[in-house]
Coordinates of C-alpha atoms and ligand atoms in Angstrom, one line a residue:
X407 CA 32.7 -7.1 12.0
X408 CA 31.8 -7.4 8.3
X409 CA 28.4 -6.6 7.3
X410 CA 25.9 -9.2 5.9
X411 CA 23.7 -7.7 3.4
X412 CA 20.4 -9.3 2.2
X413 CA 18.6 -8.2 -0.8
X414 CA 15.0 -8.9 0.3
X415 CA 11.3 -7.9 0.0
X416 CA 9.2 -6.0 2.7
X417 CA 6.7 -8.4 4.3
X418 CA 4.3 -5.4 5.2
X419 CA 1.9 -6.0 2.3
X420 CA 2.0 -7.6 -1.2
X421 CA 3.0 -4.5 -3.0
X422 CA 6.5 -6.2 -3.1
X423 CA 8.8 -3.4 -2.1
X424 CA 12.4 -4.5 -2.5
X425 CA 15.1 -3.3 0.1
X426 CA 18.3 -4.4 1.7
X427 CA 18.7 -5.6 5.3
X428 CA 22.1 -4.9 6.6
X429 CA 23.4 -6.9 9.7
X430 CA 26.3 -5.8 11.7
X431 CA 25.4 -6.6 15.3
X432 CA 22.0 -5.1 14.7
X433 CA 19.9 -5.1 11.6
X434 CA 19.3 -2.0 9.5
X435 CA 17.2 -1.2 6.4
X436 CA 18.9 0.1 3.2
X437 CA 17.2 1.3 0.0
X438 CA 17.2 -0.9 -3.2
X439 CA 16.7 1.6 -5.9
X440 CA 16.7 -1.1 -8.6
X441 CA 13.5 -2.7 -7.2
X442 CA 10.8 -2.5 -9.9
X443 CA 8.0 -2.3 -7.5
X444 CA 9.1 0.7 -5.4
X445 CA 12.4 2.0 -7.0
X446 CA 14.0 2.0 -3.6
X447 CA 11.3 4.0 -1.8
X448 CA 9.8 2.6 1.5
X449 CA 6.9 3.4 3.8
X450 CA 7.0 3.9 7.5
X451 CA 6.5 0.2 8.0
X452 CA 9.3 -0.9 5.6
X453 CA 11.5 1.5 7.4
X454 CA 10.6 -0.1 10.8
X455 CA 11.5 -3.7 9.7
X456 CA 14.3 -4.0 12.1
X457 CA 11.7 -3.8 14.9
X458 CA 9.7 -6.6 13.4
X459 CA 12.6 -9.0 12.9
X460 CA 13.5 -9.5 16.7
X461 CA 14.9 -12.9 17.3
X462 CA 12.5 -15.7 18.4
X463 CA 13.2 -18.8 20.4
X464 CA 11.9 -22.5 19.8
X465 CA 9.8 -23.6 22.9
X466 CA 7.8 -26.5 24.0
X467 CA 5.3 -25.8 26.8
X468 CA 7.2 -22.7 27.8
X469 CA 10.7 -24.4 27.8
X470 CA 13.4 -23.3 25.4
X471 CA 14.6 -26.0 23.0
X472 CA 16.2 -26.4 19.6
X473 CA 14.1 -26.0 16.4
X474 CA 14.6 -29.7 15.6
X475 CA 13.3 -30.7 19.0
X476 CA 10.4 -28.4 18.7
X477 CA 9.5 -29.7 15.2
X478 CA 9.7 -33.2 16.5
X479 CA 7.3 -32.4 19.3
X480 CA 5.0 -30.7 16.8
X481 CA 5.1 -33.9 14.6
X482 CA 4.1 -36.0 17.6
X483 CA 1.2 -33.8 18.6
X484 CA 0.0 -33.5 14.9
X485 CA 0.2 -37.3 14.4
X486 CA -1.6 -37.9 17.8
X487 CA -4.3 -35.6 16.7
X488 CA -4.8 -36.8 13.1
X489 CA -8.0 -35.7 11.7
X490 CA -8.3 -32.8 14.3
X491 CA -5.4 -30.5 13.1
X492 CA -5.8 -27.5 10.9
X493 CA -3.0 -25.7 9.1
X494 CA -3.1 -21.9 8.6
X495 CA -0.9 -19.7 6.6
X496 CA -1.7 -16.3 5.3
X497 CA 1.1 -16.5 2.7
X498 CA 3.8 -14.6 4.6
X499 CA 6.6 -16.9 3.5
X500 CA 8.2 -18.3 0.5
X501 CA 6.2 -20.2 -2.3
X502 CA 8.5 -23.1 -1.7
X503 CA 7.6 -23.4 2.0
X504 CA 3.9 -22.8 1.2
X505 CA 4.0 -25.8 -1.2
X506 CA 5.6 -28.0 1.4
X507 CA 3.1 -26.7 3.9
X508 CA 0.3 -27.7 1.6
X509 CA 1.7 -31.3 1.4
X510 CA 1.9 -31.4 5.3
X511 CA -1.6 -30.0 5.6
X512 CA -3.4 -32.6 3.5
X513 CA -7.1 -31.9 3.9
X514 CA -7.4 -28.9 6.2
X515 CA -5.6 -25.9 4.7
X516 CA -6.7 -22.3 5.6
X517 CA -5.2 -19.4 3.9
X518 CA -7.3 -16.9 5.7
X519 CA -9.4 -15.8 2.6
X520 CA -12.9 -16.7 2.4
X521 CA -12.9 -18.0 -1.2
X522 CA -15.7 -20.5 -0.3
X523 CA -18.2 -17.6 -0.2
X524 CA -17.0 -15.9 -3.3
X525 CA -17.7 -16.7 -6.9
X526 CA -15.2 -19.4 -8.2
X527 CA -14.7 -17.6 -11.6
X528 CA -13.5 -14.5 -9.6
X529 CA -10.7 -16.5 -8.0
X530 CA -8.1 -15.3 -10.4
X531 CA -9.2 -11.7 -10.3
X532 CA -9.0 -11.7 -6.5
X533 CA -5.6 -13.5 -6.5
X534 CA -3.4 -11.6 -9.0
X535 CA -3.6 -7.9 -9.4
X536 CA -2.8 -5.8 -12.5
X537 CA 0.7 -4.5 -13.2
X538 CA 1.4 -1.1 -11.6
X539 CA 2.2 0.3 -14.9
X540 CA -1.6 0.0 -15.8
X541 CA -2.4 1.9 -12.7
X542 CA -0.2 4.8 -13.9
X543 CA -1.9 4.6 -17.4
X544 CA -5.5 4.6 -16.1
X545 CA -8.0 7.5 -16.9
X546 CA -10.2 7.1 -13.9
X547 CA -9.1 5.5 -10.7
X548 CA -11.6 4.6 -7.9
X549 CA -10.1 3.8 -4.5
X550 CA -11.7 1.5 -2.1
X551 CA -8.7 1.8 0.2
X552 CA -6.8 4.4 2.1
X553 CA -3.6 4.3 0.1
X554 CA -1.7 6.5 2.6
X555 CA -2.2 4.1 5.6
X556 CA -2.7 0.7 4.0
X557 CA -0.5 0.3 0.8
X558 CA 1.6 3.5 0.9
X559 CA 3.8 2.7 -2.0
X560 CA 0.8 2.9 -4.3
X561 CA 0.5 6.7 -3.7
X562 CA 3.4 7.3 -6.1
X563 CA 1.7 5.4 -8.8
X564 CA -1.5 7.3 -8.2
X565 CA 0.2 10.6 -8.3
X566 CA 1.9 9.7 -11.5
X567 CA -1.5 8.7 -13.1
X568 CA -2.9 12.0 -11.9
X569 CA -0.1 13.9 -13.4
X570 CA -1.0 12.3 -16.7
X571 CA -4.6 13.5 -16.3
X572 CA -6.3 10.6 -14.4
X573 CA -9.3 11.5 -12.3
X574 CA -9.3 9.9 -8.8
X575 CA -12.4 9.1 -7.0
X576 CA -12.2 7.8 -3.3
X577 CA -15.0 5.7 -1.8
X578 CA -13.9 6.0 1.9
X579 CA -15.0 7.2 5.3
X580 CA -12.6 10.2 5.1
X581 CA -11.7 12.6 2.3
X582 CA -8.4 11.6 0.6
X583 CA -6.0 14.5 -0.3
X584 CA -5.1 13.0 -3.7
X585 CA -8.7 12.4 -4.7
X586 CA -10.7 14.7 -7.2
X587 CA -13.9 13.3 -5.9
X588 CA -14.8 11.8 -2.4
X589 CA -17.7 9.6 -2.1
X590 CA -18.8 8.1 1.3
X591 CA -19.4 4.3 1.3
X592 CA -23.0 5.0 2.3
X593 CA -23.4 7.0 -0.9
X594 CA -22.0 4.4 -3.2
X595 CA -25.0 4.9 -5.6
X596 CA -23.4 8.2 -6.6
X597 CA -20.3 6.3 -8.0
X598 CA -20.1 6.5 -11.7
X599 CA -17.9 3.9 -13.3
X600 CA -17.2 3.4 -17.1
X601 CA -15.0 1.1 -19.1
X602 CA -12.2 3.6 -18.6
X603 CA -12.3 3.2 -14.8
X604 CA -9.9 1.1 -12.8
X605 CA -11.2 0.0 -9.4
X606 CA -8.6 -0.5 -6.6
X607 CA -9.8 -2.4 -3.5
X608 CA -8.2 -4.8 -1.1
X609 CA -8.8 -8.4 -0.1
X610 CA -7.8 -9.9 3.2
X611 CA -8.9 -12.4 5.8
X612 CA -11.3 -9.7 7.5
X613 CA -12.8 -8.6 4.2
X614 CA -16.6 -8.5 4.3
X615 CA -17.5 -10.9 1.4
X616 CA -20.7 -9.0 0.5
X617 CA -18.7 -5.8 0.1
X618 CA -16.1 -7.7 -2.0
X619 CA -18.9 -9.1 -4.2
X620 CA -20.5 -5.7 -4.5
X621 CA -17.3 -4.1 -5.7
X622 CA -16.7 -6.9 -8.2
X623 CA -20.2 -6.6 -9.4
X624 CA -20.0 -2.7 -9.8
X625 CA -16.8 -3.2 -11.9
X626 CA -18.3 -6.0 -14.0
X627 CA -21.5 -4.1 -14.8
X628 CA -19.4 -1.0 -16.0
X629 CA -16.8 -3.1 -17.8
X630 CA -14.2 -1.5 -15.6
X631 CA -10.9 -3.0 -14.6
X632 CA -10.4 -4.2 -11.1
X633 CA -7.4 -5.0 -8.9
X634 CA -7.1 -6.2 -5.3
X635 CA -4.2 -5.4 -3.0
X636 CA -3.5 -7.8 -0.2
X637 CA -1.7 -7.4 3.2
X638 CA 0.8 -10.2 3.3
X639 CA 3.9 -10.3 1.1
X640 CA 3.1 -13.6 -0.7
X641 CA -0.7 -13.7 -0.4
X642 CA -0.7 -13.9 -4.3
X643 CA 1.7 -16.9 -4.2
X644 CA -0.5 -18.6 -1.5
X645 CA -3.6 -18.1 -3.6
X646 CA -1.9 -19.1 -7.0
X647 CA -0.3 -22.3 -5.4
X648 CA -3.5 -23.4 -3.7
X649 CA -6.0 -22.7 -6.4
X650 CA -6.7 -26.3 -7.0
X651 CA -6.7 -27.2 -3.3
X652 CA -9.9 -27.0 -1.1
X653 CA -9.3 -24.2 1.3
X654 CA -11.2 -23.6 4.5
X655 CA -12.3 -20.1 5.5
X656 CA -11.3 -18.5 8.8
X657 CA -15.0 -18.6 9.9
X658 CA -15.0 -22.4 9.3
X659 CA -11.8 -22.8 11.3
X660 CA -13.2 -20.8 14.2
X661 CA -16.4 -22.8 14.1
X662 CA -14.4 -26.1 14.0
X663 CA -12.3 -25.1 17.0
X664 CA -15.5 -24.0 18.8
X665 CA -17.2 -27.4 18.1
X666 CA -14.0 -29.3 19.2
X667 CA -13.5 -31.0 15.9
X668 CA -10.1 -29.0 15.5
X669 CA -7.9 -29.4 18.5
X670 CA -4.5 -28.6 17.1
X671 CA -3.8 -25.6 15.0
X672 CA -0.4 -25.3 13.2
X673 CA 0.4 -21.8 11.9
X674 CA 3.1 -21.2 9.4
X675 CA 4.5 -17.6 9.6
X676 CA 1.1 -16.4 10.7
X677 CA 0.1 -15.0 14.1
X678 CA -3.4 -16.3 14.8
X679 CA -3.9 -13.7 17.5
X680 CA -4.6 -11.2 14.8
X681 CA -7.7 -13.0 13.5
X682 CA -8.9 -15.6 16.1
X683 CA -10.3 -14.5 19.3
X684 CA -8.4 -15.4 22.4
X685 CA -11.2 -17.4 24.0
X686 CA -11.4 -19.6 20.8
X687 CA -7.6 -20.0 20.7
X688 CA -7.8 -21.1 24.3
X689 CA -10.0 -24.0 23.4
X690 CA -7.2 -25.6 21.4
X691 CA -5.2 -28.6 22.9
X692 CA -2.1 -27.5 20.9
X693 CA -1.3 -24.3 19.2
X694 CA 1.9 -24.8 17.1
X695 CA 3.6 -21.8 15.6
X696 CA 6.5 -22.0 13.1
X697 CA 7.9 -18.6 12.7
X698 CA 10.9 -16.3 12.0
X699 CA 9.5 -13.4 14.0
X700 CA 7.7 -13.0 17.3
X701 CA 4.0 -13.8 17.6
X702 CA 1.4 -12.4 20.0
X703 CA -0.4 -15.7 20.4
X704 CA 0.8 -18.0 23.2
X705 CA 1.7 -21.3 21.5
X706 CA 2.4 -24.6 23.2
X707 CA 5.1 -25.2 20.6
X708 CA 7.1 -22.6 18.8
X709 CA 9.4 -23.7 16.0
X710 CA 11.7 -20.7 15.5
X711 CA 13.8 -20.4 12.3
X712 CA 15.4 -17.7 10.3
X713 CA 13.5 -14.5 9.5
X714 CA 12.0 -14.0 6.0
X715 CA 15.0 -12.0 4.7
X716 CA 17.4 -14.8 5.4
X717 CA 15.3 -17.4 3.6
X718 CA 16.0 -18.8 0.2
X719 CA 12.9 -18.8 -2.0
X720 CA 10.4 -17.0 -4.1
X721 CA 7.6 -14.4 -3.4
X722 CA 4.9 -13.3 -5.8
X723 CA 3.9 -9.7 -5.5
X724 CA 0.5 -8.2 -6.2
X725 CA 1.2 -7.8 -9.8
X726 CA 2.2 -11.5 -10.0
X727 CA 5.9 -10.6 -10.3
X728 CA 8.1 -13.4 -9.0
X729 CA 10.8 -12.1 -6.7
X730 CA 13.7 -14.0 -5.3
X731 CA 14.8 -13.7 -1.6
X732 CA 18.4 -13.1 -1.2
X733 CA 19.0 -15.4 1.8
X734 CA 20.3 -19.0 1.9
X735 CA 18.2 -20.4 4.7
X736 CA 16.1 -23.4 4.4
X737 CA 15.5 -24.2 8.1
X738 CA 11.7 -23.6 7.7
X739 CA 11.6 -26.3 5.1
X740 CA 13.7 -28.6 7.2
X741 CA 11.2 -28.2 10.1
X742 CA 8.3 -29.0 7.7
X743 CA 10.2 -31.9 6.6
X744 CA 10.4 -33.2 10.2
X745 CA 6.8 -32.9 10.5
X746 CA 6.0 -34.5 7.2
X747 CA 8.4 -37.4 8.0
X748 CA 10.3 -36.9 4.7
X749 CA 12.9 -34.2 3.9
X750 CA 11.8 -31.5 1.4
X751 CA 14.2 -30.7 -1.4
X752 CA 14.3 -27.0 -2.1
X753 CA 15.2 -27.3 -5.7
X754 CA 12.4 -29.6 -6.6
X755 CA 9.9 -27.3 -4.8
X756 CA 11.4 -24.3 -6.7
X757 CA 10.8 -26.2 -10.0
X758 CA 7.2 -26.8 -9.0
X759 CA 6.8 -23.0 -8.2
X760 CA 8.2 -22.0 -11.5
X761 CA 5.9 -24.5 -13.3
X762 CA 2.8 -23.2 -11.4
X763 CA 3.7 -19.7 -12.7
X764 CA 4.6 -20.9 -16.2
X765 CA 8.2 -19.4 -15.9
X766 CA 11.6 -20.8 -16.6
X767 CA 13.4 -18.5 -14.3
X768 CA 12.6 -16.0 -11.5
X769 CA 13.2 -12.5 -12.8
X770 CA 11.7 -9.6 -10.9
X771 CA 11.8 -7.4 -14.0
X772 CA 9.4 -9.5 -16.1
X773 CA 5.8 -10.2 -15.1
X774 CA 4.8 -13.7 -15.9
X775 CA 1.7 -14.0 -18.1
X776 CA -1.4 -14.8 -16.1
X777 CA -4.9 -15.9 -17.2
X778 CA -7.3 -13.2 -16.3
X779 CA -10.6 -14.8 -17.2
X780 CA -13.6 -12.5 -17.0
X781 CA -15.9 -13.5 -14.2
X782 CA -19.7 -13.8 -14.5
X783 CA -22.5 -11.5 -13.2
X784 CA -22.6 -11.3 -9.4
X785 CA -25.6 -10.9 -7.2
X786 CA -24.5 -8.6 -4.4
X787 CA -26.2 -6.6 -1.8
X788 CA -23.8 -4.5 0.3
X789 CA -25.1 -3.9 3.8
X790 CA -26.1 -0.2 4.5
X791 CA -24.2 1.2 7.4
X792 CA -26.0 1.9 10.5
X793 CA -26.6 5.6 11.3
X794 CA -25.3 4.9 14.8
X795 CA -21.6 5.7 15.8
X796 CA -19.0 3.0 14.6
X797 CA -15.4 2.5 15.3
X798 CA -13.7 1.5 11.9
X799 CA -10.4 -0.1 11.8
X800 CA -8.2 0.8 8.9
X801 CA -6.0 -2.3 8.6
X802 CA -2.4 -1.3 8.0
X803 CA 0.9 -3.3 8.0
X804 CA 1.4 -2.1 11.6
X805 CA -1.9 -3.7 12.6
X806 CA -1.5 -6.9 10.8
X807 CA 1.9 -7.4 12.2
X808 CA 1.0 -6.2 15.7
X809 CA 3.8 -3.7 15.6
X810 CA 3.5 -0.6 18.0
X811 CA 2.6 2.4 16.0
X812 CA 2.1 6.0 17.0
X813 CA -1.6 6.0 15.7
X814 CA -3.0 6.1 19.3
X815 CA -5.9 8.2 18.4
X816 CA -9.3 8.2 16.5
X817 CA -10.3 10.6 13.8
X818 CA -13.8 12.1 14.1
X819 CA -15.4 15.0 12.3
X820 CA -16.4 18.4 13.7
X821 CA -20.1 17.5 14.0
X822 CA -19.1 14.8 16.5
X823 CA -16.8 17.1 18.4
X824 CA -19.6 19.7 18.6
X825 CA -22.3 17.2 19.5
X826 CA -20.3 15.6 22.3
X827 CA -18.7 19.0 23.3
X828 CA -15.4 17.5 23.2
X829 CA -12.5 19.6 24.5
X830 CA -9.5 20.4 22.4
X831 CA -6.6 18.3 23.5
X832 CA -9.0 16.1 25.5
X833 CA -10.4 12.6 25.1
X834 CA -13.4 10.8 23.7
X835 CA -15.0 7.9 25.7
X836 CA -15.7 4.9 23.5
X837 CA -18.0 2.1 24.7
X838 CA -18.6 -1.2 23.2
X839 CA -20.1 -4.5 24.5
X840 CA -19.4 -3.6 28.2
X841 CA -15.7 -2.4 27.5
X842 CA -14.8 1.2 27.5
X843 CA -11.8 3.4 26.9
X844 CA -10.8 6.9 26.5
X845 CA -8.8 8.0 23.4
X846 CA -7.3 11.2 22.1
X847 CA -9.1 12.3 19.0
X848 CA -8.2 14.3 15.9
X849 CA -10.5 16.2 13.8
X850 CA -10.6 15.2 10.2
X851 CA -13.0 15.2 7.1
X852 CA -14.5 11.9 8.3
X853 CA -18.1 10.6 7.7
X854 CA -20.7 11.5 10.4
X855 CA -20.8 9.1 13.2
X856 CA -17.5 7.4 12.2
X857 CA -14.4 7.0 14.4
X858 CA -11.6 6.0 12.2
X859 CA -8.6 4.1 13.9
X860 CA -5.3 3.0 12.6
X861 CA -4.7 0.9 15.7
X862 CA -6.5 -1.8 17.5
X863 CA -7.7 -0.8 21.0
X864 CA -9.0 -4.3 22.2
X865 CA -12.7 -3.5 22.0
X866 CA -13.2 -4.2 18.3
X867 CA -15.6 -6.8 16.9
X868 CA -14.3 -7.0 13.4
X869 CA -13.5 -4.1 11.0
X870 CA -16.7 -2.1 11.9
X871 CA -17.7 -2.0 15.7
X872 CA -20.8 -0.3 16.8
X873 CA -20.0 1.9 19.8
X874 CA -21.4 4.4 22.1
X875 CA -19.5 7.7 22.4
X876 CA -19.4 10.5 25.1
X877 CA -17.1 13.1 26.5
Ligands
LIG2205 S1 4.4 -2.1 3.8 FE1 3.9 -2.4 1.7 S2 4.1 -0.3 0.8 FE2 5.2 -0.3 2.7 S3 7.3 -0.7 2.2 FE3 6.4 -2.7 2.8 S4 5.6 -3.6 0.9 FE4 6.0 -1.4 0.6

């Protein structure tokens, strides 16, 4: 059997790491050293991609069918529910598909981000990050992320900056080994920013908008640079392509499903189970998922097509770099064409993508020029954290993609171990809203009263969940 080799981009976050997927009966990951974002290196998630890309089948009400029949059924249900259908895509597919999706969505498009609640003039700052070379050249870097767990390939850039003399400050619930200074989120007033500082935060569907505003405001007041990483491969593409389109927030979508004004939800390459509670999804008449990888949510219609690495199209990474996928597949576009009632032409969508980015060709070695307008002063009041115990989810590619990971423990500090008299090698009992579980624990330099988790346990209520703890 001859190998099929695809030059592609990891979907685990929008750092934009290049790699090869080799197919020969099974799929394997190979390093692509020429990739400008990662020079061939991959994190644990990138190395686990074969597990993500398990084949998925088209289904209608639990019965297997062809993708065309599933798309026709989806078209029927969407047209029967005109005015009560919402369209959700976090941006984990090609820019060409996202443009077609926008045309299908008409008036109810949700990209998962809550732009409605954020200052409009900060849209561009939130959408496109700065080139990674600027991270390596920074004098003072302030991290509002856990780089090791969340965006691992940034660690190389941070270490390179440090080697050149940069000071690294971490504002996090746990000490970061590469930081010169560790500040707890509750002690943010101790943070000293200057115009030489570069703030690195992240922005995703579960971001607390007050916290995002607070970080934007801190950077603005100090004249510091700021860049936001994002969890889906083409989040930047999704935001750039829909900047002139009215976007609904996740909170609005959940409210509309609860009210019954939205009865059908169509998700493109996005698993709603990650963000919409099960009981809310259960209120929908139709959940339609178009995807190239398995989803945890139970859909009434699944339109299955090729996985991302087999698609033809363009992704935009966090720096704004346009990257071509090495596949030839357009069956995702074909399915959207059936739903729209008119075939989508890849070439004309591709031209529109290039026009939106102001480029004449997709070249991963050149970052297009982006407007980076300054945003105005922002009033922000970050909520002080309760002094009571809280379980904090550190969202990582494994969590966003619902992929099993070995992080089946919580990190707590020695004070909590002593106060609860936890036994070495034993468990900690965690209770929240009537649910309780026992988890193994690890001792780490974590903030008092914080339990850090790199995996969801099913009792969470957002990123920070108040809990009761005992032995
Ligand atoms: S998850 Fe992010 S950092 Fe890891 S390999 Fe994929 S793109 Fe790179």
